[in-house]
Tab-separated table of N, CA, C and O in Angstrom:
chain	number	residue	atom	x	y	z
A	1	MET	N	107.502	109.431	124.863
A	1	MET	CA	107.843	108.452	123.856
A	1	MET	C	106.724	107.434	123.686
A	1	MET	O	106.351	107.101	122.580
A	2	LEU	N	106.218	106.925	124.829
A	2	LEU	CA	105.134	105.947	124.778
A	2	LEU	C	103.886	106.556	124.167
A	2	LEU	O	103.190	105.901	123.387
A	3	LEU	N	103.635	107.820	124.487
A	3	LEU	CA	102.474	108.503	123.927
A	3	LEU	C	102.594	108.611	122.416
A	3	LEU	O	101.606	108.473	121.689
A	4	HIS	N	103.800	108.821	121.929
A	4	HIS	CA	104.038	108.897	120.488
A	4	HIS	C	103.694	107.576	119.798
A	4	HIS	O	103.029	107.560	118.763
A	5	TYR	N	104.151	106.434	120.386
A	5	TYR	CA	103.856	105.126	119.796
A	5	TYR	C	102.369	104.790	119.860
A	5	TYR	O	101.812	104.195	118.944
A	6	LEU	N	101.716	105.193	120.945
A	6	LEU	CA	100.274	104.959	121.036
A	6	LEU	C	99.519	105.753	119.981
A	6	LEU	O	98.563	105.263	119.374
A	7	GLN	N	99.954	106.991	119.742
A	7	GLN	CA	99.321	107.813	118.720
A	7	GLN	C	99.550	107.216	117.333
A	7	GLN	O	98.646	107.199	116.504
A	8	MET	N	100.766	106.694	117.087
A	8	MET	CA	101.056	106.078	115.785
A	8	MET	C	100.192	104.851	115.566
A	8	MET	O	99.643	104.637	114.477
A	9	SER	N	100.038	104.019	116.598
A	9	SER	CA	99.228	102.816	116.433
A	9	SER	C	97.759	103.177	116.241
A	9	SER	O	97.044	102.530	115.478
A	10	ALA	N	97.289	104.230	116.897
A	10	ALA	CA	95.906	104.672	116.701
A	10	ALA	C	95.711	105.167	115.272
A	10	ALA	O	94.672	104.919	114.654
A	11	ASP	N	96.699	105.870	114.710
A	11	ASP	CA	96.609	106.342	113.330
A	11	ASP	C	96.586	105.177	112.352
A	11	ASP	O	95.855	105.188	111.363
A	12	VAL	N	97.385	104.142	112.627
A	12	VAL	CA	97.428	102.977	111.747
A	12	VAL	C	96.087	102.238	111.783
A	12	VAL	O	95.542	101.833	110.758
A	13	LEU	N	95.515	102.084	112.972
A	13	LEU	CA	94.233	101.407	113.097
A	13	LEU	C	93.117	102.200	112.435
A	13	LEU	O	92.197	101.631	111.841
A	14	ALA	N	93.173	103.516	112.511
A	14	ALA	CA	92.145	104.349	111.893
A	14	ALA	C	92.224	104.270	110.381
A	14	ALA	O	91.204	104.381	109.690
A	15	ALA	N	93.422	104.081	109.838
A	15	ALA	CA	93.598	104.032	108.391
A	15	ALA	C	93.394	102.632	107.821
A	15	ALA	O	93.459	102.439	106.618
A	16	ALA	N	93.118	101.644	108.649
A	16	ALA	CA	92.939	100.274	108.174
A	16	ALA	C	91.677	100.179	107.322
A	16	ALA	O	90.670	100.825	107.613
A	17	PRO	N	91.746	99.415	106.251
A	17	PRO	CA	90.570	99.298	105.383
A	17	PRO	C	89.441	98.543	106.099
A	17	PRO	O	89.675	97.686	106.937
A	18	THR	N	88.240	98.909	105.766
A	18	THR	CA	87.099	98.214	106.355
A	18	THR	C	86.903	96.882	105.644
A	18	THR	O	87.102	96.788	104.429
A	19	PRO	N	86.523	95.847	106.375
A	19	PRO	CA	86.347	94.542	105.735
A	19	PRO	C	85.148	94.564	104.790
A	19	PRO	O	84.162	95.264	105.017
A	20	SER	N	85.279	93.778	103.722
A	20	SER	CA	84.181	93.687	102.764
A	20	SER	C	83.064	92.824	103.349
A	20	SER	O	83.308	92.003	104.236
A	21	PRO	N	81.853	93.006	102.876
A	21	PRO	CA	80.763	92.181	103.410
A	21	PRO	C	81.008	90.698	103.123
A	21	PRO	O	81.568	90.337	102.089
A	22	SER	N	80.604	89.876	104.078
A	22	SER	CA	80.868	88.438	103.933
A	22	SER	C	79.929	87.826	102.900
A	22	SER	O	78.826	88.311	102.663
A	23	VAL	N	80.385	86.753	102.314
A	23	VAL	CA	79.602	86.040	101.317
A	23	VAL	C	78.897	84.884	102.010
A	23	VAL	O	79.511	84.129	102.758
A	24	GLU	N	77.608	84.747	101.786
A	24	GLU	CA	76.840	83.663	102.385
A	24	GLU	C	77.049	82.382	101.587
A	24	GLU	O	76.842	82.362	100.378
A	25	VAL	N	77.484	81.336	102.270
A	25	VAL	CA	77.661	80.025	101.644
A	25	VAL	C	76.447	79.182	102.014
A	25	VAL	O	76.128	79.045	103.191
A	26	PRO	N	75.769	78.605	101.033
A	26	PRO	CA	74.576	77.810	101.362
A	26	PRO	C	74.946	76.553	102.134
A	26	PRO	O	75.974	75.932	101.889
A	27	ASP	N	74.119	76.196	103.091
A	27	ASP	CA	74.323	74.999	103.899
A	27	ASP	C	73.397	73.909	103.361
A	27	ASP	O	72.196	73.915	103.638
A	28	VAL	N	73.954	72.997	102.582
A	28	VAL	CA	73.139	71.953	101.955
A	28	VAL	C	73.439	70.609	102.599
A	28	VAL	O	74.514	70.390	103.155
A	29	SER	N	72.480	69.718	102.533
A	29	SER	CA	72.667	68.357	103.047
A	29	SER	C	73.445	67.535	102.036
A	29	SER	O	73.312	67.743	100.829
A	30	PRO	N	74.257	66.582	102.524
A	30	PRO	CA	75.006	65.744	101.583
A	30	PRO	C	74.067	64.829	100.802
A	30	PRO	O	73.097	64.296	101.351
A	31	VAL	N	74.356	64.666	99.536
A	31	VAL	CA	73.570	63.794	98.665
A	31	VAL	C	74.539	62.882	97.938
A	31	VAL	O	75.516	63.341	97.355
A	32	ALA	N	74.260	61.592	97.976
A	32	ALA	CA	75.122	60.625	97.292
A	32	ALA	C	74.939	60.745	95.781
A	32	ALA	O	73.824	60.946	95.305
A	33	PRO	N	76.029	60.630	95.020
A	33	PRO	CA	75.893	60.618	93.563
A	33	PRO	C	75.039	59.434	93.118
A	33	PRO	O	74.990	58.410	93.792
A	34	GLU	N	74.387	59.604	92.025
A	34	GLU	CA	73.484	58.566	91.520
A	34	GLU	C	74.218	57.236	91.348
A	34	GLU	O	75.285	57.171	90.746
A	35	GLY	N	73.675	56.207	91.942
A	35	GLY	CA	74.229	54.861	91.820
A	35	GLY	C	75.299	54.518	92.843
A	35	GLY	O	75.754	53.385	92.883
A	36	LEU	N	75.736	55.475	93.655
A	36	LEU	CA	76.795	55.201	94.609
A	36	LEU	C	76.298	55.025	96.042
A	36	LEU	O	77.081	54.694	96.925
A	37	SER	N	75.025	55.244	96.275
A	37	SER	CA	74.491	55.124	97.631
A	37	SER	C	74.639	53.696	98.155
A	37	SER	O	75.070	53.487	99.291
A	38	ASP	N	74.287	52.714	97.326
A	38	ASP	CA	74.415	51.320	97.759
A	38	ASP	C	75.871	50.929	97.967
A	38	ASP	O	76.199	50.226	98.920
A	39	PHE	N	76.750	51.411	97.080
A	39	PHE	CA	78.166	51.103	97.232
A	39	PHE	C	78.729	51.738	98.498
A	39	PHE	O	79.544	51.126	99.197
A	40	GLY	N	78.308	52.963	98.823
A	40	GLY	CA	78.772	53.619	100.042
A	40	GLY	C	78.356	52.852	101.287
A	40	GLY	O	79.150	52.665	102.207
A	41	SER	N	77.119	52.383	101.316
A	41	SER	CA	76.656	51.591	102.458
A	41	SER	C	77.412	50.274	102.550
A	41	SER	O	77.777	49.835	103.647
A	42	LEU	N	77.664	49.648	101.412
A	42	LEU	CA	78.418	48.394	101.387
A	42	LEU	C	79.843	48.611	101.897
A	42	LEU	O	80.352	47.836	102.711
A	43	PHE	N	80.477	49.689	101.459
A	43	PHE	CA	81.844	49.984	101.875
A	43	PHE	C	81.913	50.246	103.378
A	43	PHE	O	82.812	49.751	104.066
A	44	LEU	N	80.962	51.038	103.908
A	44	LEU	CA	80.951	51.299	105.351
A	44	LEU	C	80.696	50.022	106.136
A	44	LEU	O	81.257	49.830	107.221
A	45	GLY	N	79.868	49.138	105.612
A	45	GLY	CA	79.650	47.842	106.260
A	45	GLY	C	80.920	47.015	106.302
A	45	GLY	O	81.214	46.362	107.309
A	46	TRP	N	81.685	47.042	105.215
A	46	TRP	CA	82.968	46.312	105.185
A	46	TRP	C	83.928	46.895	106.222
A	46	TRP	O	84.614	46.151	106.918
A	47	MET	N	83.984	48.221	106.298
A	47	MET	CA	84.895	48.856	107.255
A	47	MET	C	84.504	48.501	108.694
A	47	MET	O	85.367	48.265	109.533
A	48	LYS	N	83.206	48.466	108.966
A	48	LYS	CA	82.748	48.108	110.308
A	48	LYS	C	83.106	46.657	110.616
A	48	LYS	O	83.507	46.324	111.735
A	49	TRP	N	82.997	45.790	109.636
A	49	TRP	CA	83.352	44.379	109.823
A	49	TRP	C	84.851	44.254	110.103
A	49	TRP	O	85.262	43.521	111.003
A	50	VAL	N	85.675	44.977	109.351
A	50	VAL	CA	87.129	44.957	109.568
A	50	VAL	C	87.458	45.489	110.962
A	50	VAL	O	88.325	44.946	111.655
A	51	LEU	N	86.753	46.529	111.403
A	51	LEU	CA	86.959	47.075	112.742
A	51	LEU	C	86.639	46.031	113.806
A	51	LEU	O	87.380	45.878	114.768
A	52	MET	N	85.555	45.296	113.626
A	52	MET	CA	85.188	44.268	114.601
A	52	MET	C	86.239	43.167	114.656
A	52	MET	O	86.655	42.750	115.736
A	53	ILE	N	86.682	42.705	113.504
A	53	ILE	CA	87.702	41.649	113.456
A	53	ILE	C	89.005	42.159	114.083
A	53	ILE	O	89.645	41.461	114.871
A	54	GLY	N	89.391	43.383	113.749
A	54	GLY	CA	90.615	43.956	114.321
A	54	GLY	C	90.514	44.148	115.825
A	54	GLY	O	91.486	43.917	116.553
A	55	GLY	N	89.343	44.555	116.305
A	55	GLY	CA	89.161	44.734	117.746
A	55	GLY	C	89.255	43.421	118.499
A	55	GLY	O	89.914	43.330	119.544
A	56	VAL	N	88.602	42.382	117.975
A	56	VAL	CA	88.674	41.064	118.623
A	56	VAL	C	90.107	40.545	118.586
A	56	VAL	O	90.627	40.045	119.589
A	57	ALA	N	90.768	40.683	117.437
A	57	ALA	CA	92.152	40.218	117.320
A	57	ALA	C	93.074	40.995	118.268
A	57	ALA	O	93.974	40.412	118.886
A	58	GLY	N	92.858	42.304	118.390
A	58	GLY	CA	93.686	43.109	119.285
A	58	GLY	C	93.509	42.720	120.742
A	58	GLY	O	94.479	42.630	121.497
A	59	LEU	N	92.266	42.460	121.152
A	59	LEU	CA	92.039	42.030	122.533
A	59	LEU	C	92.596	40.638	122.778
A	59	LEU	O	93.155	40.362	123.846
A	60	PHE	N	92.447	39.744	121.791
A	60	PHE	CA	93.053	38.408	121.920
A	60	PHE	C	94.568	38.519	122.052
A	60	PHE	O	95.183	37.853	122.889
A	61	ALA	N	95.187	39.338	121.200
A	61	ALA	CA	96.643	39.486	121.237
A	61	ALA	C	97.099	40.054	122.579
A	61	ALA	O	98.101	39.599	123.149
A	62	SER	N	96.362	41.042	123.101
A	62	SER	CA	96.712	41.606	124.406
A	62	SER	C	96.590	40.556	125.505
A	62	SER	O	97.451	40.456	126.385
A	63	GLY	N	95.528	39.756	125.455
A	63	GLY	CA	95.354	38.698	126.455
A	63	GLY	C	96.436	37.645	126.375
A	63	GLY	O	96.946	37.180	127.409
A	64	ILE	N	96.805	37.262	125.160
A	64	ILE	CA	97.872	36.269	124.988
A	64	ILE	C	99.193	36.812	125.513
A	64	ILE	O	99.938	36.105	126.204
A	65	MET	N	99.491	38.072	125.205
A	65	MET	CA	100.741	38.670	125.691
A	65	MET	C	100.769	38.707	127.217
A	65	MET	O	101.798	38.439	127.829
A	66	MET	N	99.623	39.019	127.819
A	66	MET	CA	99.576	39.069	129.283
A	66	MET	C	99.723	37.671	129.883
A	66	MET	O	100.395	37.493	130.900
A	67	ALA	N	99.123	36.676	129.251
A	67	ALA	CA	99.206	35.315	129.781
A	67	ALA	C	100.614	34.748	129.617
A	67	ALA	O	101.155	34.121	130.531
A	68	VAL	N	101.217	34.970	128.456
A	68	VAL	CA	102.560	34.442	128.208
A	68	VAL	C	103.600	35.201	129.025
A	68	VAL	O	104.558	34.610	129.525
A	69	GLY	N	103.401	36.494	129.203
A	69	GLY	CA	104.385	37.302	129.919
A	69	GLY	C	104.266	37.238	131.422
A	69	GLY	O	105.000	37.917	132.126
A	70	ARG	N	103.382	36.411	131.918
A	70	ARG	CA	103.182	36.316	133.368
A	70	ARG	C	104.436	35.859	134.087
A	70	ARG	O	104.769	36.353	135.142
A	71	ARG	N	105.130	34.896	133.552
A	71	ARG	CA	106.310	34.317	134.197
A	71	ARG	C	107.593	34.812	133.539
A	71	ARG	O	107.831	34.554	132.362
A	72	ASN	N	108.395	35.532	134.270
A	72	ASN	CA	109.751	35.947	133.862
A	72	ASN	C	109.782	36.810	132.599
A	72	ASN	O	110.833	36.981	132.020
A	73	ARG	N	108.677	37.281	132.131
A	73	ARG	CA	108.648	38.171	130.977
A	73	ARG	C	107.665	39.307	131.274
A	73	ARG	O	106.693	39.493	130.555
A	74	SER	N	107.914	40.008	132.321
A	74	SER	CA	106.943	41.006	132.781
A	74	SER	C	106.766	42.148	131.781
A	74	SER	O	105.705	42.751	131.726
A	75	SER	N	107.799	42.437	130.979
A	75	SER	CA	107.640	43.513	129.999
A	75	SER	C	106.643	43.121	128.911
A	75	SER	O	105.907	43.976	128.403
A	76	LEU	N	106.591	41.835	128.561
A	76	LEU	CA	105.615	41.378	127.569
A	76	LEU	C	104.202	41.512	128.133
A	76	LEU	O	103.285	41.955	127.436
A	77	ALA	N	104.019	41.154	129.396
A	77	ALA	CA	102.713	41.296	130.034
A	77	ALA	C	102.321	42.767	130.138
A	77	ALA	O	101.153	43.126	129.927
A	78	ALA	N	103.267	43.616	130.441
A	78	ALA	CA	102.977	45.050	130.536
A	78	ALA	C	102.608	45.624	129.178
A	78	ALA	O	101.701	46.467	129.072
A	79	ASP	N	103.296	45.176	128.121
A	79	ASP	CA	102.948	45.633	126.772
A	79	ASP	C	101.546	45.177	126.386
A	79	ASP	O	100.800	45.905	125.732
A	80	GLY	N	101.195	43.956	126.767
A	80	GLY	CA	99.845	43.468	126.491
A	80	GLY	C	98.796	44.275	127.227
A	80	GLY	O	97.754	44.635	126.670
A	81	ALA	N	99.048	44.596	128.486
A	81	ALA	CA	98.103	45.394	129.257
A	81	ALA	C	98.013	46.821	128.722
A	81	ALA	O	96.943	47.425	128.721
A	82	ALA	N	99.125	47.350	128.252
A	82	ALA	CA	99.125	48.711	127.700
A	82	ALA	C	98.398	48.771	126.368
A	82	ALA	O	97.941	49.843	125.951
A	83	GLY	N	98.267	47.652	125.679
A	83	GLY	CA	97.560	47.634	124.399
A	83	GLY	C	96.050	47.673	124.526
A	83	GLY	O	95.355	48.085	123.596
A	84	ILE	N	95.528	47.269	125.686
A	84	ILE	CA	94.075	47.201	125.857
A	84	ILE	C	93.406	48.570	125.704
A	84	ILE	O	92.411	48.688	124.973
A	85	PRO	N	93.896	49.635	126.329
A	85	PRO	CA	93.228	50.939	126.122
A	85	PRO	C	93.262	51.407	124.672
A	85	PRO	O	92.327	52.045	124.199
A	86	TRP	N	94.333	51.079	123.956
A	86	TRP	CA	94.412	51.469	122.554
A	86	TRP	C	93.369	50.737	121.721
A	86	TRP	O	92.737	51.333	120.836
A	87	VAL	N	93.192	49.450	121.984
A	87	VAL	CA	92.186	48.678	121.257
A	87	VAL	C	90.795	49.220	121.575
A	87	VAL	O	89.977	49.444	120.675
A	88	LEU	N	90.519	49.449	122.852
A	88	LEU	CA	89.210	49.967	123.240
A	88	LEU	C	88.978	51.373	122.690
A	88	LEU	O	87.864	51.715	122.289
A	89	GLY	N	90.019	52.177	122.652
A	89	GLY	CA	89.903	53.515	122.059
A	89	GLY	C	89.589	53.455	120.575
A	89	GLY	O	88.756	54.217	120.071
A	90	GLY	N	90.254	52.554	119.868
A	90	GLY	CA	89.973	52.393	118.441
A	90	GLY	C	88.556	51.902	118.188
A	90	GLY	O	87.872	52.375	117.278
A	91	LEU	N	88.105	50.956	118.995
A	91	LEU	CA	86.741	50.458	118.851
A	91	LEU	C	85.715	51.552	119.157
A	91	LEU	O	84.705	51.681	118.460
A	92	THR	N	85.985	52.340	120.180
A	92	THR	CA	85.073	53.421	120.533
A	92	THR	C	85.006	54.468	119.430
A	92	THR	O	83.927	54.918	119.044
A	93	LEU	N	86.163	54.838	118.908
A	93	LEU	CA	86.196	55.820	117.834
A	93	LEU	C	85.475	55.302	116.594
A	93	LEU	O	84.734	56.039	115.935
A	94	GLY	N	85.674	54.029	116.282
A	94	GLY	CA	84.968	53.454	115.144
A	94	GLY	C	83.470	53.382	115.367
A	94	GLY	O	82.671	53.577	114.448
A	95	ALA	N	83.056	53.112	116.603
A	95	ALA	CA	81.637	52.987	116.898
A	95	ALA	C	80.917	54.320	116.842
A	95	ALA	O	79.755	54.388	116.425
A	96	ILE	N	81.584	55.406	117.241
A	96	ILE	CA	80.918	56.712	117.239
A	96	ILE	C	81.399	57.600	116.089
A	96	ILE	O	81.070	58.774	116.042
A	97	GLY	N	82.138	57.013	115.159
A	97	GLY	CA	82.675	57.809	114.043
A	97	GLY	C	81.607	58.482	113.210
A	97	GLY	O	81.716	59.651	112.868
A	98	SER	N	80.539	57.749	112.881
A	98	SER	CA	79.490	58.359	112.063
A	98	SER	C	78.770	59.458	112.826
A	98	SER	O	78.339	60.462	112.249
A	99	THR	N	78.643	59.308	114.136
A	99	THR	CA	78.008	60.344	114.958
A	99	THR	C	78.855	61.616	114.979
A	99	THR	O	78.328	62.726	114.862
A	100	ILE	N	80.170	61.436	115.113
A	100	ILE	CA	81.067	62.606	115.128
A	100	ILE	C	81.023	63.333	113.791
A	100	ILE	O	80.882	64.554	113.730
A	101	VAL	N	81.113	62.578	112.698
A	101	VAL	CA	81.099	63.200	111.368
A	101	VAL	C	79.756	63.891	111.130
A	101	VAL	O	79.695	64.995	110.604
A	102	GLY	N	78.671	63.241	111.542
A	102	GLY	CA	77.351	63.848	111.383
A	102	GLY	C	77.201	65.128	112.185
A	102	GLY	O	76.587	66.089	111.730
A	103	ALA	N	77.778	65.159	113.379
A	103	ALA	CA	77.681	66.366	114.208
A	103	ALA	C	78.495	67.512	113.625
A	103	ALA	O	78.112	68.684	113.734
A	104	VAL	N	79.611	67.193	113.003
A	104	VAL	CA	80.467	68.248	112.449
A	104	VAL	C	79.927	68.762	111.118
A	104	VAL	O	79.883	69.966	110.875
A	105	LEU	N	79.473	67.848	110.263
A	105	LEU	CA	79.078	68.257	108.915
A	105	LEU	C	77.604	68.608	108.769
A	105	LEU	O	77.248	69.342	107.848
A	106	LEU	N	76.760	68.094	109.604
A	106	LEU	CA	75.327	68.370	109.390
A	106	LEU	C	74.830	69.480	110.223
A	106	LEU	O	75.016	69.973	111.119
């Protein structure tokens, strides 16, 4: 019985169509549309500025929560301490974001 199924699967594989030749896609470098290069740099600068402000605010908020939650509010202090890795992770991702995108796309 097993030999029969093996023979059937071999027949099916032998009758499978051969794949067509692959199509070559050109690998080109990204080029900004005319007149948008300056706007793109300005926009990325704004995003980096927002990231810096958000990172400082997040670390301040975590520190305040830890300081206020020190006495009789230990869950608030724990939430503040748990927020620090998230803030640092976001800052790290924002700092190396262009490197990651460049490595994937270029």
